[in-house]
Tab-separated table of C-alpha atoms and ligand atoms in Angstrom:
chain	number	residue	atom	x	y	z
A	191	MET	CA	-36.949	-5.880	27.904
A	192	GLN	CA	-36.574	-7.845	24.754
A	193	GLY	CA	-36.632	-11.632	24.764
A	194	ARG	CA	-33.830	-13.422	22.921
A	195	LEU	CA	-33.620	-16.809	21.284
A	196	ILE	CA	-30.289	-18.652	21.399
A	197	THR	CA	-30.116	-21.970	19.577
A	198	PHE	CA	-27.642	-24.833	19.936
A	199	GLU	CA	-26.971	-26.865	16.801
A	200	GLY	CA	-24.764	-29.633	15.483
A	201	ILE	CA	-24.748	-33.241	14.341
A	202	ASP	CA	-25.794	-36.025	16.725
A	203	GLY	CA	-23.325	-36.268	19.586
A	204	ALA	CA	-21.757	-32.840	18.928
A	205	GLY	CA	-22.068	-31.971	22.621
A	206	LYS	CA	-24.732	-29.261	22.350
A	207	THR	CA	-27.050	-30.641	25.041
A	208	THR	CA	-24.222	-30.744	27.582
A	209	GLN	CA	-23.098	-27.218	26.682
A	210	LEU	CA	-26.670	-25.892	26.866
A	211	GLN	CA	-27.027	-27.249	30.411
A	212	TRP	CA	-23.710	-25.697	31.414
A	213	VAL	CA	-24.702	-22.346	29.893
A	214	ARG	CA	-27.995	-22.504	31.737
A	215	SER	CA	-26.262	-23.018	35.109
A	216	TRP	CA	-23.621	-20.396	34.352
A	217	LEU	CA	-26.234	-17.782	33.440
A	218	ALA	CA	-28.316	-18.577	36.503
A	219	ASP	CA	-25.316	-18.554	38.902
A	220	ALA	CA	-23.714	-15.435	37.448
A	221	GLY	CA	-26.900	-13.446	38.016
A	222	TRP	CA	-27.413	-12.069	34.537
A	223	ALA	CA	-30.639	-10.499	35.740
A	224	ARG	CA	-32.758	-12.235	33.182
A	225	SER	CA	-35.022	-15.233	33.545
A	226	LEU	CA	-34.257	-18.193	31.348
A	227	VAL	CA	-36.065	-20.986	29.608
A	228	ALA	CA	-34.200	-24.082	28.445
A	229	THR	CA	-36.061	-26.169	25.910
A	230	ARG	CA	-35.537	-28.451	22.930
A	231	GLU	CA	-36.781	-29.692	19.583
A	232	PRO	CA	-38.281	-32.082	18.995
A	233	GLY	CA	-40.151	-32.544	22.269
A	234	GLY	CA	-40.359	-29.152	23.964
A	235	THR	CA	-44.079	-29.608	24.731
A	236	GLY	CA	-46.364	-32.463	25.790
A	237	ILE	CA	-47.622	-32.860	22.235
A	238	GLY	CA	-44.044	-32.539	21.010
A	239	ARG	CA	-42.963	-35.426	23.232
A	240	HIS	CA	-45.404	-37.709	21.400
A	241	LEU	CA	-44.047	-36.469	18.076
A	242	ARG	CA	-40.477	-36.962	19.318
A	243	SER	CA	-41.077	-40.618	19.999
A	244	VAL	CA	-42.602	-41.110	16.533
A	245	LEU	CA	-39.621	-39.321	15.006
A	246	LEU	CA	-36.823	-40.978	16.943
A	247	GLN	CA	-37.986	-44.502	17.707
A	248	VAL	CA	-36.587	-47.135	15.397
A	249	ASN	CA	-39.588	-48.784	13.790
A	250	ASP	CA	-40.280	-51.542	11.245
A	251	GLU	CA	-42.443	-49.125	9.314
A	252	VAL	CA	-40.409	-46.668	7.198
A	253	LEU	CA	-41.252	-43.017	7.869
A	254	ASP	CA	-41.483	-41.160	4.581
A	255	ASP	CA	-39.009	-38.221	4.296
A	256	ARG	CA	-41.781	-35.684	3.659
A	257	ALA	CA	-43.792	-37.027	6.578
A	258	GLU	CA	-40.656	-36.630	8.716
A	259	LEU	CA	-40.296	-33.008	7.544
A	260	LEU	CA	-43.908	-32.249	8.424
A	261	LEU	CA	-43.663	-33.866	11.848
A	262	TYR	CA	-40.657	-31.680	12.717
A	263	ALA	CA	-42.653	-28.672	11.479
A	264	ALA	CA	-45.656	-29.665	13.607
A	265	ASP	CA	-43.455	-30.065	16.682
A	266	ARG	CA	-41.931	-26.609	16.036
A	267	ALA	CA	-45.248	-24.824	15.435
A	268	GLN	CA	-46.596	-26.161	18.730
A	269	HIS	CA	-43.339	-25.386	20.545
A	270	ILE	CA	-43.243	-21.794	19.317
A	271	ALA	CA	-46.890	-21.174	20.171
A	272	GLN	CA	-46.785	-22.837	23.577
A	273	VAL	CA	-43.269	-22.166	24.883
A	274	ILE	CA	-40.999	-19.915	22.832
A	275	GLU	CA	-43.251	-17.009	21.927
A	276	PRO	CA	-44.763	-16.577	25.408
A	277	ALA	CA	-41.249	-16.615	26.923
A	278	LEU	CA	-39.919	-14.076	24.415
A	279	ALA	CA	-42.958	-11.875	25.028
A	280	GLU	CA	-42.052	-11.830	28.741
A	281	GLY	CA	-38.502	-10.738	27.885
A	282	GLN	CA	-36.895	-14.057	28.758
A	283	TRP	CA	-33.786	-15.568	27.214
A	284	VAL	CA	-34.676	-18.854	25.549
A	285	LEU	CA	-31.974	-21.517	25.151
A	286	CYS	CA	-33.161	-24.004	22.568
A	287	ASP	CA	-31.499	-27.355	21.803
A	288	ARG	CA	-31.958	-27.478	18.001
A	289	PHE	CA	-34.220	-25.307	15.850
A	290	THR	CA	-34.685	-24.526	12.157
A	291	ASP	CA	-31.055	-25.051	11.109
A	292	SER	CA	-31.451	-28.730	12.029
A	293	THR	CA	-34.308	-29.001	9.538
A	294	PHE	CA	-32.241	-27.473	6.727
A	295	ALA	CA	-29.213	-29.634	7.599
A	296	TYR	CA	-31.008	-32.970	8.267
A	297	GLN	CA	-34.069	-32.940	6.020
A	298	GLY	CA	-32.487	-30.747	3.329
A	299	LEU	CA	-28.874	-31.891	3.016
A	300	GLY	CA	-29.136	-35.153	4.975
A	301	ARG	CA	-32.295	-36.586	3.396
A	302	GLY	CA	-31.891	-34.666	0.153
A	303	LEU	CA	-35.369	-33.139	0.156
A	304	GLU	CA	-35.910	-30.221	-2.190
A	305	MET	CA	-34.880	-27.002	-0.380
A	306	GLY	CA	-38.037	-25.191	-1.515
A	307	LEU	CA	-40.140	-27.744	0.384
A	308	VAL	CA	-37.947	-27.470	3.469
A	309	GLU	CA	-38.175	-23.676	3.416
A	310	GLN	CA	-41.945	-23.816	3.070
A	311	SER	CA	-42.279	-26.097	6.086
A	312	VAL	CA	-39.965	-23.908	8.169
A	313	ARG	CA	-41.844	-20.740	7.193
A	314	MET	CA	-45.172	-22.294	8.076
A	315	ALA	CA	-43.938	-23.387	11.496
A	316	THR	CA	-42.001	-20.269	12.480
A	317	GLN	CA	-43.981	-17.471	10.807
A	318	GLY	CA	-40.586	-15.809	10.341
A	319	LEU	CA	-39.225	-16.211	13.891
A	320	GLN	CA	-35.436	-16.525	13.774
A	321	PRO	CA	-32.802	-17.080	16.454
A	322	ASP	CA	-30.861	-14.060	17.684
A	323	LEU	CA	-27.774	-16.222	17.960
A	324	THR	CA	-26.924	-19.783	16.986
A	325	LEU	CA	-23.991	-21.744	18.365
A	326	TRP	CA	-23.013	-24.441	15.896
A	327	PHE	CA	-20.956	-27.162	17.589
A	328	ASP	CA	-18.830	-28.475	14.789
A	329	VAL	CA	-17.478	-31.943	15.453
A	330	ASP	CA	-15.859	-34.522	13.264
A	331	PRO	CA	-18.640	-37.079	12.483
A	332	GLU	CA	-16.418	-40.054	13.437
A	333	MET	CA	-15.682	-38.475	16.817
A	334	ALA	CA	-19.375	-37.726	17.374
A	335	ALA	CA	-20.236	-41.366	16.570
A	336	LYS	CA	-17.662	-42.541	19.116
A	337	ARG	CA	-19.134	-40.231	21.777
A	338	ARG	CA	-22.617	-41.577	21.104
A	339	GLN	CA	-21.320	-45.132	21.436
A	340	ASP	CA	-19.553	-44.352	24.718
A	341	ARG	CA	-22.512	-42.488	26.176
A	342	ALA	CA	-23.980	-44.084	29.267
A	343	GLY	CA	-27.225	-45.839	28.370
A	344	GLY	CA	-26.128	-46.243	24.732
A	345	GLY	CA	-28.887	-46.878	22.202
A	346	THR	CA	-29.259	-45.523	18.703
A	347	ASP	CA	-32.244	-43.471	17.592
A	348	ARG	CA	-33.780	-43.494	14.103
A	349	LEU	CA	-31.764	-40.513	12.840
A	350	GLU	CA	-28.489	-41.794	14.301
A	351	ALA	CA	-29.191	-45.142	12.660
A	352	ALA	CA	-29.107	-43.397	9.265
A	353	GLY	CA	-25.307	-43.813	9.360
A	354	LEU	CA	-22.042	-41.924	9.009
A	355	ALA	CA	-22.558	-40.707	5.423
A	356	PHE	CA	-25.843	-39.133	6.550
A	357	GLN	CA	-24.098	-37.379	9.468
A	358	LYS	CA	-21.396	-36.137	7.062
A	359	ARG	CA	-23.997	-34.624	4.731
A	360	THR	CA	-25.710	-33.042	7.723
A	361	ARG	CA	-22.425	-31.521	8.895
A	362	GLN	CA	-21.979	-30.136	5.371
A	363	GLY	CA	-25.458	-28.628	5.717
A	364	PHE	CA	-24.483	-26.786	8.916
A	365	GLN	CA	-21.289	-25.589	7.198
A	366	GLU	CA	-23.336	-24.124	4.327
A	367	LEU	CA	-25.756	-22.448	6.729
A	368	ALA	CA	-22.865	-20.886	8.689
A	369	THR	CA	-21.508	-19.431	5.446
A	370	GLN	CA	-24.953	-18.135	4.517
A	371	PHE	CA	-25.676	-16.512	7.904
A	372	PRO	CA	-22.279	-15.443	9.299
A	373	GLY	CA	-23.739	-12.849	11.688
A	374	ARG	CA	-26.170	-15.224	13.361
A	375	ILE	CA	-24.394	-18.582	13.312
A	376	VAL	CA	-21.122	-18.864	15.205
A	377	GLN	CA	-19.022	-21.979	14.689
A	378	VAL	CA	-17.622	-23.570	17.846
A	379	ASP	CA	-14.874	-26.168	17.584
A	380	GLY	CA	-16.556	-28.994	19.491
A	381	ASN	CA	-13.708	-31.496	19.002
A	382	GLN	CA	-11.956	-30.314	22.145
A	383	GLU	CA	-12.487	-31.352	25.759
A	384	LEU	CA	-15.799	-30.357	27.311
A	385	GLU	CA	-14.271	-27.625	29.519
A	386	ALA	CA	-12.288	-26.116	26.626
A	387	VAL	CA	-15.450	-25.967	24.508
A	388	PHE	CA	-17.291	-24.244	27.347
A	389	VAL	CA	-14.575	-21.552	27.597
A	390	ILE	CA	-15.130	-20.766	23.903
A	391	VAL	CA	-18.906	-20.700	24.398
A	392	LYS	CA	-18.626	-18.178	27.241
A	393	GLU	CA	-16.260	-16.015	25.167
A	394	ILE	CA	-18.876	-15.892	22.422
A	395	LEU	CA	-21.843	-15.334	24.704
A	396	GLU	CA	-20.499	-12.728	27.131
A	397	PRO	CA	-20.170	-9.785	24.707
A	398	ARG	CA	-23.522	-10.598	23.075
A	399	LEU	CA	-25.378	-10.773	26.361
A	400	LYS	CA	-23.813	-7.518	27.537
A	401	GLN	CA	-24.809	-5.878	24.281
A	402	TRP	CA	-28.401	-7.095	24.635
A	403	LEU	CA	-28.610	-5.861	28.213
A	404	SER	CA	-27.323	-2.425	27.246
A	405	GLU	CA	-29.800	-2.258	24.348
A	406	ASP	CA	-32.569	-3.011	26.841
A	407	LEU	CA	-31.342	-0.277	29.186
A	408	MET	CA	-31.287	2.233	26.352
A	409	GLU	CA	-34.847	1.310	25.473
A	410	VAL	CA	-35.972	1.860	29.055
A	411	SER	CA	-34.219	5.242	29.455
B	32	T5A	N1	-33.716	-33.419	13.892
B	32	T5A	C1	-34.079	-32.453	14.792
B	32	T5A	C2	-34.028	-33.303	12.536
B	32	T5A	O1	-33.717	-34.190	11.747
B	32	T5A	N2	-34.692	-32.177	12.115
B	32	T5A	C3	-35.074	-31.182	12.974
B	32	T5A	O2	-35.693	-30.198	12.532
B	32	T5A	C4	-34.760	-31.339	14.370
B	32	T5A	C5	-35.177	-30.263	15.339
B	32	T5A	C6	-33.020	-35.124	17.732
B	32	T5A	C7	-32.817	-35.754	16.373
B	32	T5A	O3	-33.739	-35.149	15.480
B	32	T5A	C8	-33.038	-34.631	14.378
B	32	T5A	C9	-31.633	-34.409	14.849
B	32	T5A	C10	-31.433	-35.519	15.855
B	32	T5A	O4	-31.001	-36.663	15.160
B	32	T5A	P1	-31.680	-35.193	19.902
B	32	T5A	O5	-31.611	-36.244	20.921
B	32	T5A	O6	-32.310	-33.936	20.293
B	32	T5A	O7	-32.348	-35.851	18.653
B	32	T5A	O8	-30.286	-34.777	19.287
B	32	T5A	P2	-28.894	-35.470	19.409
B	32	T5A	O9	-27.915	-34.656	18.703
B	32	T5A	O10	-28.993	-36.894	18.964
B	32	T5A	O11	-28.615	-35.353	20.926
B	32	T5A	P3	-27.497	-36.034	21.634
B	32	T5A	O12	-27.824	-35.875	23.066
B	32	T5A	O13	-27.234	-37.406	21.102
B	32	T5A	O14	-26.187	-35.225	21.209
B	32	T5A	P4	-25.638	-33.838	21.692
B	32	T5A	O15	-26.666	-33.071	22.400
B	32	T5A	O16	-24.979	-33.178	20.573
B	32	T5A	O17	-24.473	-34.296	22.659
B	32	T5A	P5	-24.434	-34.472	24.239
B	32	T5A	O18	-24.113	-33.203	24.857
B	32	T5A	O19	-25.634	-35.211	24.696
B	32	T5A	O20	-23.150	-35.385	24.292
B	32	T5A	C11	-23.151	-36.712	23.811
B	32	T5A	C12	-22.110	-37.514	24.609
B	32	T5A	O21	-20.814	-37.004	24.320
B	32	T5A	C13	-20.187	-36.522	25.500
B	32	T5A	C14	-21.305	-36.296	26.513
B	32	T5A	O22	-20.839	-36.417	27.831
B	32	T5A	C15	-22.298	-37.398	26.122
B	32	T5A	O23	-21.934	-38.606	26.702
B	32	T5A	N3	-19.515	-35.279	25.149
B	32	T5A	C16	-18.188	-35.131	25.097
B	32	T5A	N4	-17.185	-35.988	25.348
B	32	T5A	C17	-15.934	-35.486	25.176
B	32	T5A	N5	-15.643	-34.202	24.792
B	32	T5A	C18	-16.626	-33.337	24.571
B	32	T5A	N6	-16.339	-32.079	24.187
B	32	T5A	C19	-17.965	-33.788	24.698
B	32	T5A	N7	-19.160	-33.187	24.516
B	32	T5A	C20	-20.096	-34.116	24.791
């Protein structure tokens, strides 16, 4: 059985975390005969949780853009070694809240770092590991900002505090990535109600999961 990596991407407040949790329950309840791991970046490991707080806490000290890039890479390298690769090796399906596309969109387009540097950092962290499927929750940045404001508990993290123009550039980054990798990245209109978005997500996932299961069966026989 082959493990599979499914990533959930989008700007802050796009709704990906909620959809990931719903997908997780749906897959578990529907008995897809495959064990699952749900995880996230940054912060999918104990070490990663320390890095997450450095990355997301608003601080008086300004975090340099290249330092930010390297911290995301460090979180990812640890996450892949400790969580993702072992799960894939056991044939599990891994649902990951953010992965490499976030680095291209946020540090590349959002911060404006040179793409060569971003690519280098991603290559070093992943050693070439790529998602099998990426769901990109595309939401209007103003709507996403409103959702973040309305969210119970409120609060703004360091990246959210970078403002609307930053989120717009990041959205543009995801758009460019979706054009570049049309087979892997599937755009989901996240502007609709939660339930309507989930219907779309299931429509995308069902045929893929069936295909993966039949590929596994063919391998066994
Ligand atoms: N980052 C990350 C980088 O810069 N580079 C990288 O390489 C990586 C990996 C991580 C931050 O780090 C950055 C990106 C991020 O800024 P995070 O907390 O993991 O931070 O990411 P966020 O996007 O900030 O997570 P959020 O939880 O804020 O947003 P989600 O997951 O997109 O949205 P969700 O599901 O939590 O929903 C937000 C609110 O909206 C409501 C939900 O109920 C919730 O209240 N909502 C909806 N309301 C109406 N209709 C819908 N369809 C809704 N969907 C959700």
